[in-house]
Tab-separated table of C-alpha atoms in Angstrom:
chain	number	residue	atom	x	y	z
H	260	MET	CA	99.433	10.671	18.494
H	261	ARG	CA	99.119	14.049	20.060
H	262	ARG	CA	96.089	15.042	18.144
H	263	LEU	CA	94.095	12.012	18.912
H	264	ARG	CA	90.684	12.997	20.443
H	265	VAL	CA	88.685	9.817	20.496
H	266	LEU	CA	89.837	6.252	21.356
H	267	ILE	CA	87.657	3.329	21.373
H	268	MET	CA	88.838	-0.084	22.036
H	269	ILE	CA	86.365	-2.880	21.058
H	270	ASN	CA	87.112	-6.569	21.607
H	271	VAL	CA	90.467	-5.893	23.286
H	272	HIS	CA	90.876	-8.284	26.002
H	273	THR	CA	94.636	-8.415	26.481
H	274	TYR	CA	95.572	-7.603	30.204
H	275	PHE	CA	97.951	-4.609	30.250
H	276	GLN	CA	101.145	-4.586	32.088
H	277	GLY	CA	102.020	-1.214	33.826
H	278	PRO	CA	100.469	2.190	33.422
H	279	ILE	CA	98.831	3.583	30.173
H	280	CYS	CA	100.130	6.727	28.560
H	281	LEU	CA	97.466	8.764	26.732
H	282	PRO	CA	97.558	12.018	24.951
H	283	ASN	CA	96.642	14.977	26.861
H	284	GLY	CA	94.268	16.145	24.246
H	285	LEU	CA	92.041	13.010	24.358
H	286	ARG	CA	88.432	13.819	24.853
H	287	TRP	CA	86.884	10.317	24.699
H	288	PHE	CA	88.068	6.973	25.910
H	289	GLU	CA	85.921	3.925	25.673
H	290	TRP	CA	87.158	0.438	26.511
H	291	PRO	CA	84.090	-1.976	27.153
H	292	GLU	CA	84.980	-5.256	28.881
H	293	CYS	CA	88.339	-4.010	29.938
H	294	PRO	CA	90.154	-6.806	31.950
H	295	GLY	CA	90.790	-4.305	34.857
H	296	ILE	CA	90.772	-0.638	35.627
H	297	PRO	CA	93.440	1.167	33.632
H	298	GLU	CA	96.248	2.821	35.588
H	299	PHE	CA	97.198	6.079	33.801
H	300	SER	CA	100.865	7.411	34.209
H	301	SER	CA	99.886	10.665	32.576
H	302	GLY	CA	96.168	11.806	32.497
H	303	PRO	CA	94.447	13.106	29.421
H	304	LYS	CA	93.654	16.487	30.963
H	305	LYS	CA	90.844	17.261	28.563
H	306	LEU	CA	88.974	13.959	28.811
H	307	VAL	CA	85.180	14.487	28.934
H	308	GLY	CA	83.873	10.974	28.487
H	309	LEU	CA	85.029	7.702	29.924
H	310	ASP	CA	83.213	4.499	29.187
H	311	LEU	CA	84.539	1.226	30.739
H	312	HIS	CA	81.022	-0.647	30.798
H	313	LYS	CA	81.184	-4.454	31.413
H	314	SER	CA	84.642	-4.194	32.627
H	315	ASN	CA	86.343	-6.128	35.582
H	316	ILE	CA	86.281	-3.127	37.956
H	317	ARG	CA	86.121	-3.605	41.646
H	318	VAL	CA	87.355	-0.338	43.274
H	319	VAL	CA	87.839	3.052	41.640
H	320	ARG	CA	91.302	4.253	42.483
H	321	GLU	CA	92.291	7.829	43.060
H	322	GLN	CA	93.877	8.328	39.582
H	323	PHE	CA	90.762	9.758	38.422
H	324	LYS	CA	91.499	12.819	40.655
H	325	ASP	CA	93.269	14.347	37.755
H	326	PHE	CA	90.244	14.227	35.316
H	327	LYS	CA	88.753	17.512	36.260
H	328	MET	CA	86.888	17.994	32.831
H	329	LEU	CA	85.065	14.577	32.893
H	330	LYS	CA	81.424	15.063	32.072
H	331	SER	CA	80.318	11.438	31.615
H	332	ILE	CA	81.210	8.234	33.321
H	333	ASN	CA	79.876	4.929	32.193
H	334	PHE	CA	80.657	1.926	34.498
H	335	SER	CA	77.427	0.267	33.804
H	336	GLU	CA	77.202	-3.697	34.267
H	337	CYS	CA	80.593	-3.788	35.942
H	338	GLN	CA	79.569	-6.777	37.981
H	339	SER	CA	82.588	-6.581	40.491
H	340	LEU	CA	82.173	-2.849	41.278
H	341	GLU	CA	81.478	-2.432	44.919
H	342	CYS	CA	81.943	1.347	45.563
H	343	MET	CA	81.140	4.209	43.126
H	344	PRO	CA	83.767	6.878	42.464
H	345	ASN	CA	84.244	9.950	44.711
H	346	LEU	CA	82.597	12.601	42.710
H	347	ASN	CA	84.550	15.336	44.332
H	348	CYS	CA	87.337	14.396	41.949
H	349	THR	CA	85.117	15.255	38.937
H	350	PRO	CA	83.473	18.690	39.496
H	351	ASN	CA	82.106	18.880	36.043
H	352	LEU	CA	80.508	15.557	35.819
H	353	GLU	CA	77.016	15.648	34.382
H	354	GLU	CA	76.171	11.813	33.732
H	355	LEU	CA	76.956	8.837	35.876
H	356	ASP	CA	75.729	5.540	34.647
H	357	LEU	CA	76.191	2.426	36.988
H	358	HIS	CA	73.154	0.509	36.033
H	359	GLY	CA	73.566	-3.114	36.412
H	360	CYS	CA	76.453	-3.065	38.809
H	361	LYS	CA	74.877	-5.905	40.865
H	362	ASN	CA	77.557	-5.888	43.651
H	363	LEU	CA	77.604	-2.120	44.142
H	364	LYS	CA	76.848	-1.734	47.967
H	365	HIS	CA	77.711	1.975	48.559
H	366	ALA	CA	76.750	5.293	46.957
H	367	ASP	CA	79.597	7.824	47.672
H	368	GLU	CA	78.455	10.757	49.938
H	369	SER	CA	79.831	13.103	47.257
H	370	LEU	CA	76.924	12.699	44.983
H	371	ALA	CA	74.594	14.427	47.546
H	372	HIS	CA	76.073	17.849	46.987
H	373	HIS	CA	77.412	17.568	43.416
H	374	ASN	CA	76.621	20.860	41.624
H	375	ARG	CA	76.758	19.734	37.934
H	376	LEU	CA	75.370	16.175	37.953
H	377	ARG	CA	72.231	15.855	35.806
H	378	LEU	CA	71.730	12.055	35.439
H	379	LEU	CA	72.288	9.358	37.947
H	380	ASN	CA	71.447	5.905	36.876
H	381	LEU	CA	71.820	3.207	39.544
H	382	SER	CA	69.145	0.887	38.106
H	383	GLY	CA	69.563	-2.835	38.754
H	384	CYS	CA	72.034	-2.211	41.525
H	385	SER	CA	70.406	-4.928	43.611
H	386	GLU	CA	73.020	-4.987	46.579
H	387	LEU	CA	72.925	-1.077	47.022
H	388	TYR	CA	71.722	-0.303	50.528
H	389	ASP	CA	73.982	2.664	51.450
H	390	PHE	CA	72.754	5.839	50.039
H	391	PRO	CA	73.452	9.543	51.225
H	392	ASP	CA	71.086	10.835	54.018
H	393	VAL	CA	70.329	14.019	52.090
H	394	LEU	CA	70.038	14.989	48.394
H	395	GLN	CA	71.181	18.556	47.508
H	396	SER	CA	72.414	18.044	43.856
H	397	LYS	CA	70.741	21.227	42.620
H	398	ASN	CA	70.961	20.304	38.914
H	399	LEU	CA	70.006	16.624	39.032
H	400	GLU	CA	67.377	16.016	36.305
H	401	LEU	CA	66.852	12.091	36.565
H	402	LEU	CA	67.431	9.845	39.423
H	403	ASN	CA	66.938	6.036	38.491
H	404	LEU	CA	67.118	3.732	41.409
H	405	ASN	CA	64.919	0.987	39.770
H	406	HIS	CA	65.217	-2.397	41.262
H	407	CYS	CA	67.651	-1.459	43.993
H	408	SER	CA	65.821	-3.963	46.025
H	409	ARG	CA	67.800	-3.555	49.168
H	410	LEU	CA	67.341	0.137	49.386
H	411	GLU	CA	65.067	0.845	52.224
H	412	ARG	CA	65.446	4.725	52.782
H	413	PHE	CA	64.914	7.811	50.480
H	414	PRO	CA	67.142	10.702	51.267
H	415	ASN	CA	65.728	13.953	52.816
H	416	ILE	CA	65.625	16.946	50.394
H	417	PRO	CA	66.340	19.963	52.654
H	418	ASP	CA	66.326	22.461	49.601
H	419	LYS	CA	64.387	22.960	46.432
H	420	ILE	CA	65.636	21.176	43.452
H	421	LYS	CA	64.363	22.961	40.500
H	422	SER	CA	65.712	20.721	37.717
H	423	MET	CA	64.451	17.165	38.484
H	424	ARG	CA	62.005	15.656	36.011
H	425	GLY	CA	62.015	11.968	36.586
H	426	LEU	CA	62.219	9.860	39.868
H	427	TYR	CA	62.132	6.127	39.318
H	428	LEU	CA	62.092	3.748	42.443
H	429	ILE	CA	60.537	0.582	40.981
H	430	GLY	CA	60.993	-2.490	43.096
H	431	THR	CA	62.945	-0.758	45.992
H	432	SER	CA	62.231	-1.612	49.576
H	433	ILE	CA	61.396	2.005	50.552
H	434	GLU	CA	58.660	2.146	53.387
H	435	GLU	CA	57.882	5.777	53.040
H	436	LEU	CA	58.628	9.028	51.201
H	437	PRO	CA	60.064	12.044	53.287
H	438	LYS	CA	57.838	15.075	53.779
H	439	SER	CA	60.586	16.977	51.957
H	440	ILE	CA	59.708	15.251	48.604
H	441	GLU	CA	57.731	18.516	48.131
H	442	ASN	CA	61.100	20.180	47.250
H	443	LEU	CA	61.258	18.390	43.838
H	444	VAL	CA	59.052	21.238	42.478
H	445	THR	CA	59.732	20.403	38.818
H	446	LEU	CA	59.118	16.691	39.016
H	447	GLU	CA	56.932	15.286	36.179
H	448	GLU	CA	57.113	11.581	36.622
H	449	MET	CA	57.340	9.510	39.954
H	450	ASP	CA	57.461	5.796	39.510
H	451	LEU	CA	57.006	3.536	42.618
H	452	ARG	CA	55.662	0.610	41.216
H	453	TYR	CA	56.093	-2.718	43.147
H	454	CYS	CA	57.626	-0.955	46.184
H	455	LYS	CA	55.988	-3.621	48.336
H	456	LYS	CA	56.977	-2.222	51.637
H	457	LEU	CA	55.631	1.351	50.828
H	458	ALA	CA	52.967	2.118	53.437
H	459	ILE	CA	53.121	5.821	53.729
H	460	LEU	CA	52.797	8.709	51.218
H	461	PRO	CA	53.146	12.187	52.708
H	462	SER	CA	50.366	14.812	52.008
H	463	SER	CA	53.184	17.009	50.797
H	464	ILE	CA	53.212	15.285	47.470
H	465	TYR	CA	50.220	17.649	46.650
H	466	ARG	CA	52.906	20.388	46.491
H	467	LEU	CA	54.407	18.847	43.368
H	468	PRO	CA	52.678	21.212	40.891
H	469	ASN	CA	54.264	19.831	37.718
H	470	LEU	CA	53.644	16.030	38.478
H	471	GLU	CA	52.086	14.421	35.447
H	472	MET	CA	52.282	10.696	36.176
H	473	LEU	CA	52.246	8.848	39.462
H	474	MET	CA	52.755	5.268	39.341
H	475	LEU	CA	51.973	3.140	42.367
H	476	GLU	CA	51.005	-0.226	40.960
H	477	GLY	CA	51.797	-3.220	43.101
H	478	CYS	CA	52.348	-1.303	46.416
H	479	SER	CA	50.382	-3.833	48.240
H	480	LYS	CA	51.040	-2.221	51.654
H	481	LEU	CA	49.513	1.116	50.643
H	482	VAL	CA	46.215	1.147	52.325
H	483	LYS	CA	45.506	4.930	52.371
H	484	PHE	CA	46.247	7.605	49.922
H	485	PRO	CA	46.749	10.923	51.557
H	486	LYS	CA	44.266	13.724	51.494
H	487	GLU	CA	45.299	17.263	50.558
H	488	GLU	CA	45.849	19.415	53.631
H	489	GLU	CA	44.818	23.057	53.882
H	490	PRO	CA	48.029	25.096	53.220
H	491	SER	CA	49.350	27.075	56.200
H	492	ASP	CA	50.227	30.052	53.750
H	493	SER	CA	47.275	31.338	51.601
H	494	HIS	CA	49.850	32.077	48.840
H	495	MET	CA	51.167	28.501	48.709
H	496	THR	CA	50.408	26.323	45.530
H	497	MET	CA	48.763	23.061	46.374
H	498	GLY	CA	47.271	20.326	44.367
H	499	PHE	CA	48.117	18.267	41.300
H	500	ARG	CA	47.823	20.951	38.656
H	501	LYS	CA	49.092	18.639	35.704
H	502	LEU	CA	48.478	15.094	36.842
H	503	TYR	CA	46.865	12.963	34.138
H	504	VAL	CA	47.795	9.481	34.950
H	505	LEU	CA	47.325	8.036	38.535
H	506	ASN	CA	48.100	4.167	38.650
H	507	LEU	CA	46.924	2.553	41.816
H	508	ARG	CA	46.606	-1.102	40.549
H	509	GLY	CA	47.213	-3.712	43.038
H	510	CYS	CA	47.188	-1.302	46.059
H	511	ASN	CA	45.125	-2.106	49.254
H	512	LEU	CA	42.946	1.007	49.225
H	513	SER	CA	39.391	0.792	50.673
H	514	GLU	CA	38.459	4.427	50.258
H	515	LEU	CA	38.737	7.013	47.477
H	516	ASP	CA	37.788	10.090	49.522
H	517	PHE	CA	41.000	11.900	48.425
H	518	LEU	CA	39.464	12.138	44.987
H	519	GLU	CA	36.727	14.408	46.245
H	520	ASN	CA	38.947	17.428	46.116
H	521	HIS	CA	38.302	18.426	42.494
H	522	SER	CA	40.964	21.060	42.310
H	523	SER	CA	43.651	18.395	42.784
H	524	PHE	CA	42.569	15.934	40.017
H	525	GLN	CA	40.907	18.292	37.607
H	526	PHE	CA	43.242	17.266	34.753
H	527	LEU	CA	43.291	13.496	35.444
H	528	ARG	CA	42.745	11.490	32.293
H	529	ALA	CA	43.552	7.840	33.338
H	530	LEU	CA	42.722	6.362	36.726
H	531	TYR	CA	43.726	2.630	37.364
H	532	LEU	CA	42.218	0.971	40.442
H	533	LEU	CA	42.440	-2.711	39.521
H	534	GLY	CA	42.386	-5.156	42.459
H	535	ASN	CA	41.603	-2.655	45.249
H	536	ASN	CA	39.142	-3.085	48.214
H	537	ILE	CA	36.917	-0.146	47.311
H	538	THR	CA	33.183	-0.326	47.701
H	539	ASN	CA	32.189	2.897	46.288
H	540	LEU	CA	33.332	5.149	43.489
H	541	PRO	CA	33.359	8.997	43.517
H	542	THR	CA	30.849	10.667	41.317
H	543	CYS	CA	32.127	11.211	37.906
H	544	GLU	CA	31.468	14.828	38.072
H	545	LEU	CA	34.378	15.080	40.343
H	546	LEU	CA	36.485	13.521	37.462
H	547	HIS	CA	34.807	15.187	34.520
H	548	ASN	CA	37.992	15.044	32.416
H	549	LEU	CA	38.579	11.250	33.043
H	550	LEU	CA	38.893	9.292	29.650
H	551	TRP	CA	40.115	5.887	30.874
H	552	PHE	CA	38.915	4.201	34.069
H	553	ASP	CA	39.895	0.623	35.268
H	554	VAL	CA	38.138	-0.901	38.251
H	555	SER	CA	38.713	-4.574	37.256
H	556	TYR	CA	38.712	-7.070	40.128
H	557	CYS	CA	37.517	-4.623	42.627
H	558	GLN	CA	35.397	-7.432	44.153
H	559	GLN	CA	33.621	-5.411	46.890
H	560	LEU	CA	32.590	-2.629	44.374
H	561	GLN	CA	28.848	-2.229	44.656
H	562	GLU	CA	27.862	0.402	42.028
H	563	ILE	CA	29.421	2.104	38.984
H	564	PRO	CA	27.605	5.565	38.753
H	565	GLN	CA	26.327	7.424	35.740
H	566	SER	CA	29.108	9.261	33.847
H	567	SER	CA	28.294	12.812	32.674
H	568	GLY	CA	31.771	13.762	31.644
H	569	GLN	CA	34.291	12.551	28.995
H	570	LEU	CA	34.678	9.048	30.116
H	571	SER	CA	35.075	6.799	27.099
H	572	HIS	CA	36.617	3.592	28.154
H	573	LEU	CA	35.786	1.561	31.305
H	574	TRP	CA	37.417	-1.738	32.483
H	575	SER	CA	35.319	-3.631	34.951
H	576	ILE	CA	36.359	-7.165	34.484
H	577	GLY	CA	35.813	-9.488	37.538
H	578	CYS	CA	33.610	-6.984	39.488
H	579	GLU	CA	31.059	-9.572	40.638
H	580	SER	CA	29.487	-7.458	43.437
H	581	VAL	CA	28.350	-4.767	41.278
H	582	SER	CA	24.548	-4.393	41.511
H	583	ARG	CA	24.070	-1.325	39.574
H	584	PHE	CA	25.932	-0.304	36.335
H	585	ALA	CA	24.763	3.097	35.223
H	586	PRO	CA	27.132	4.221	32.432
H	587	ASP	CA	25.515	4.137	29.011
H	588	ASN	CA	27.926	6.297	26.956
H	589	VAL	CA	31.252	4.542	27.602
H	590	THR	CA	33.018	1.691	25.818
H	591	LEU	CA	33.080	-1.358	28.010
H	592	GLU	CA	36.425	-3.137	27.552
H	593	VAL	CA	37.232	-6.865	27.906
H	594	ASN	CA	40.944	-6.462	27.694
H	595	PHE	CA	43.211	-4.752	30.156
H	596	PRO	CA	43.982	-1.212	29.592
H	597	PRO	CA	47.573	0.299	29.072
H	598	THR	CA	49.247	1.406	32.237
H	599	ASN	CA	50.893	4.669	31.146
H	600	GLY	CA	47.933	6.512	29.644
H	601	ASN	CA	49.208	6.471	26.199
């Protein structure tokens, strides 16, 4: 079948004997739940997609070195996989999906410098602890490390990456972000929810001018949110120019003085502070564009000041210490708010 371009094998569980010979013109090969990694006697030189999700793969052998045209690899939910493939063998790779590989322990160093990689999904790799020290994949758009619960360190980013839109680190064991996080200059979403060891955020996060959503819910060791520092270069862009959702529910903050810099939070629409140790709130003049405001279970909060801006929804469930409640032009909600600002 020399003209065969797509081969999809569903519910084929027979264990193969010997190498597989595939047409050189094959573009897409998909074999979910494959009983073992195929051994190819002759490689399909034009293969762009390889999908072996839920297969019994433990180690990726070197036969993939001939697949220079590969753009997409899906080895997701391969429960026996311990090491990811060496991406130097696939210089054109754009998408690598290894989510749910629960025994994956090592991320190959080759991903740190891969020039074409756009999507890297390692979500749910709960045994992953070994990740490259640096990240220089200049075309990376999305990095998903959600629920990599053994991962304790985020890589240094020595050079600007002008393509990344989303960084997802939910439930990791990361204790701090590097100062070089500022080099993710196009980042729009950063999700650090339930990173229960996260204690330090660098002030360099204010150099993420395109950040729209910053999610820190459940970071119980975070006792202080950084203040914006004065730039050493007067021409340097600082501040959150596009941030509209800041989720700090379940953190351990006692002060909100970082909000006093109006220029950094002028577009903030949703601010979630549930369960923090704050006693005072910033004046709403500083947050004049705020629409949704959650201070529920801030049990040391003394006063909720008058609103003169656009505030329309306020959640203040369980604020037993509040002695003065001034807002008269907002809707007092009894149910919990959405956490994403939608």
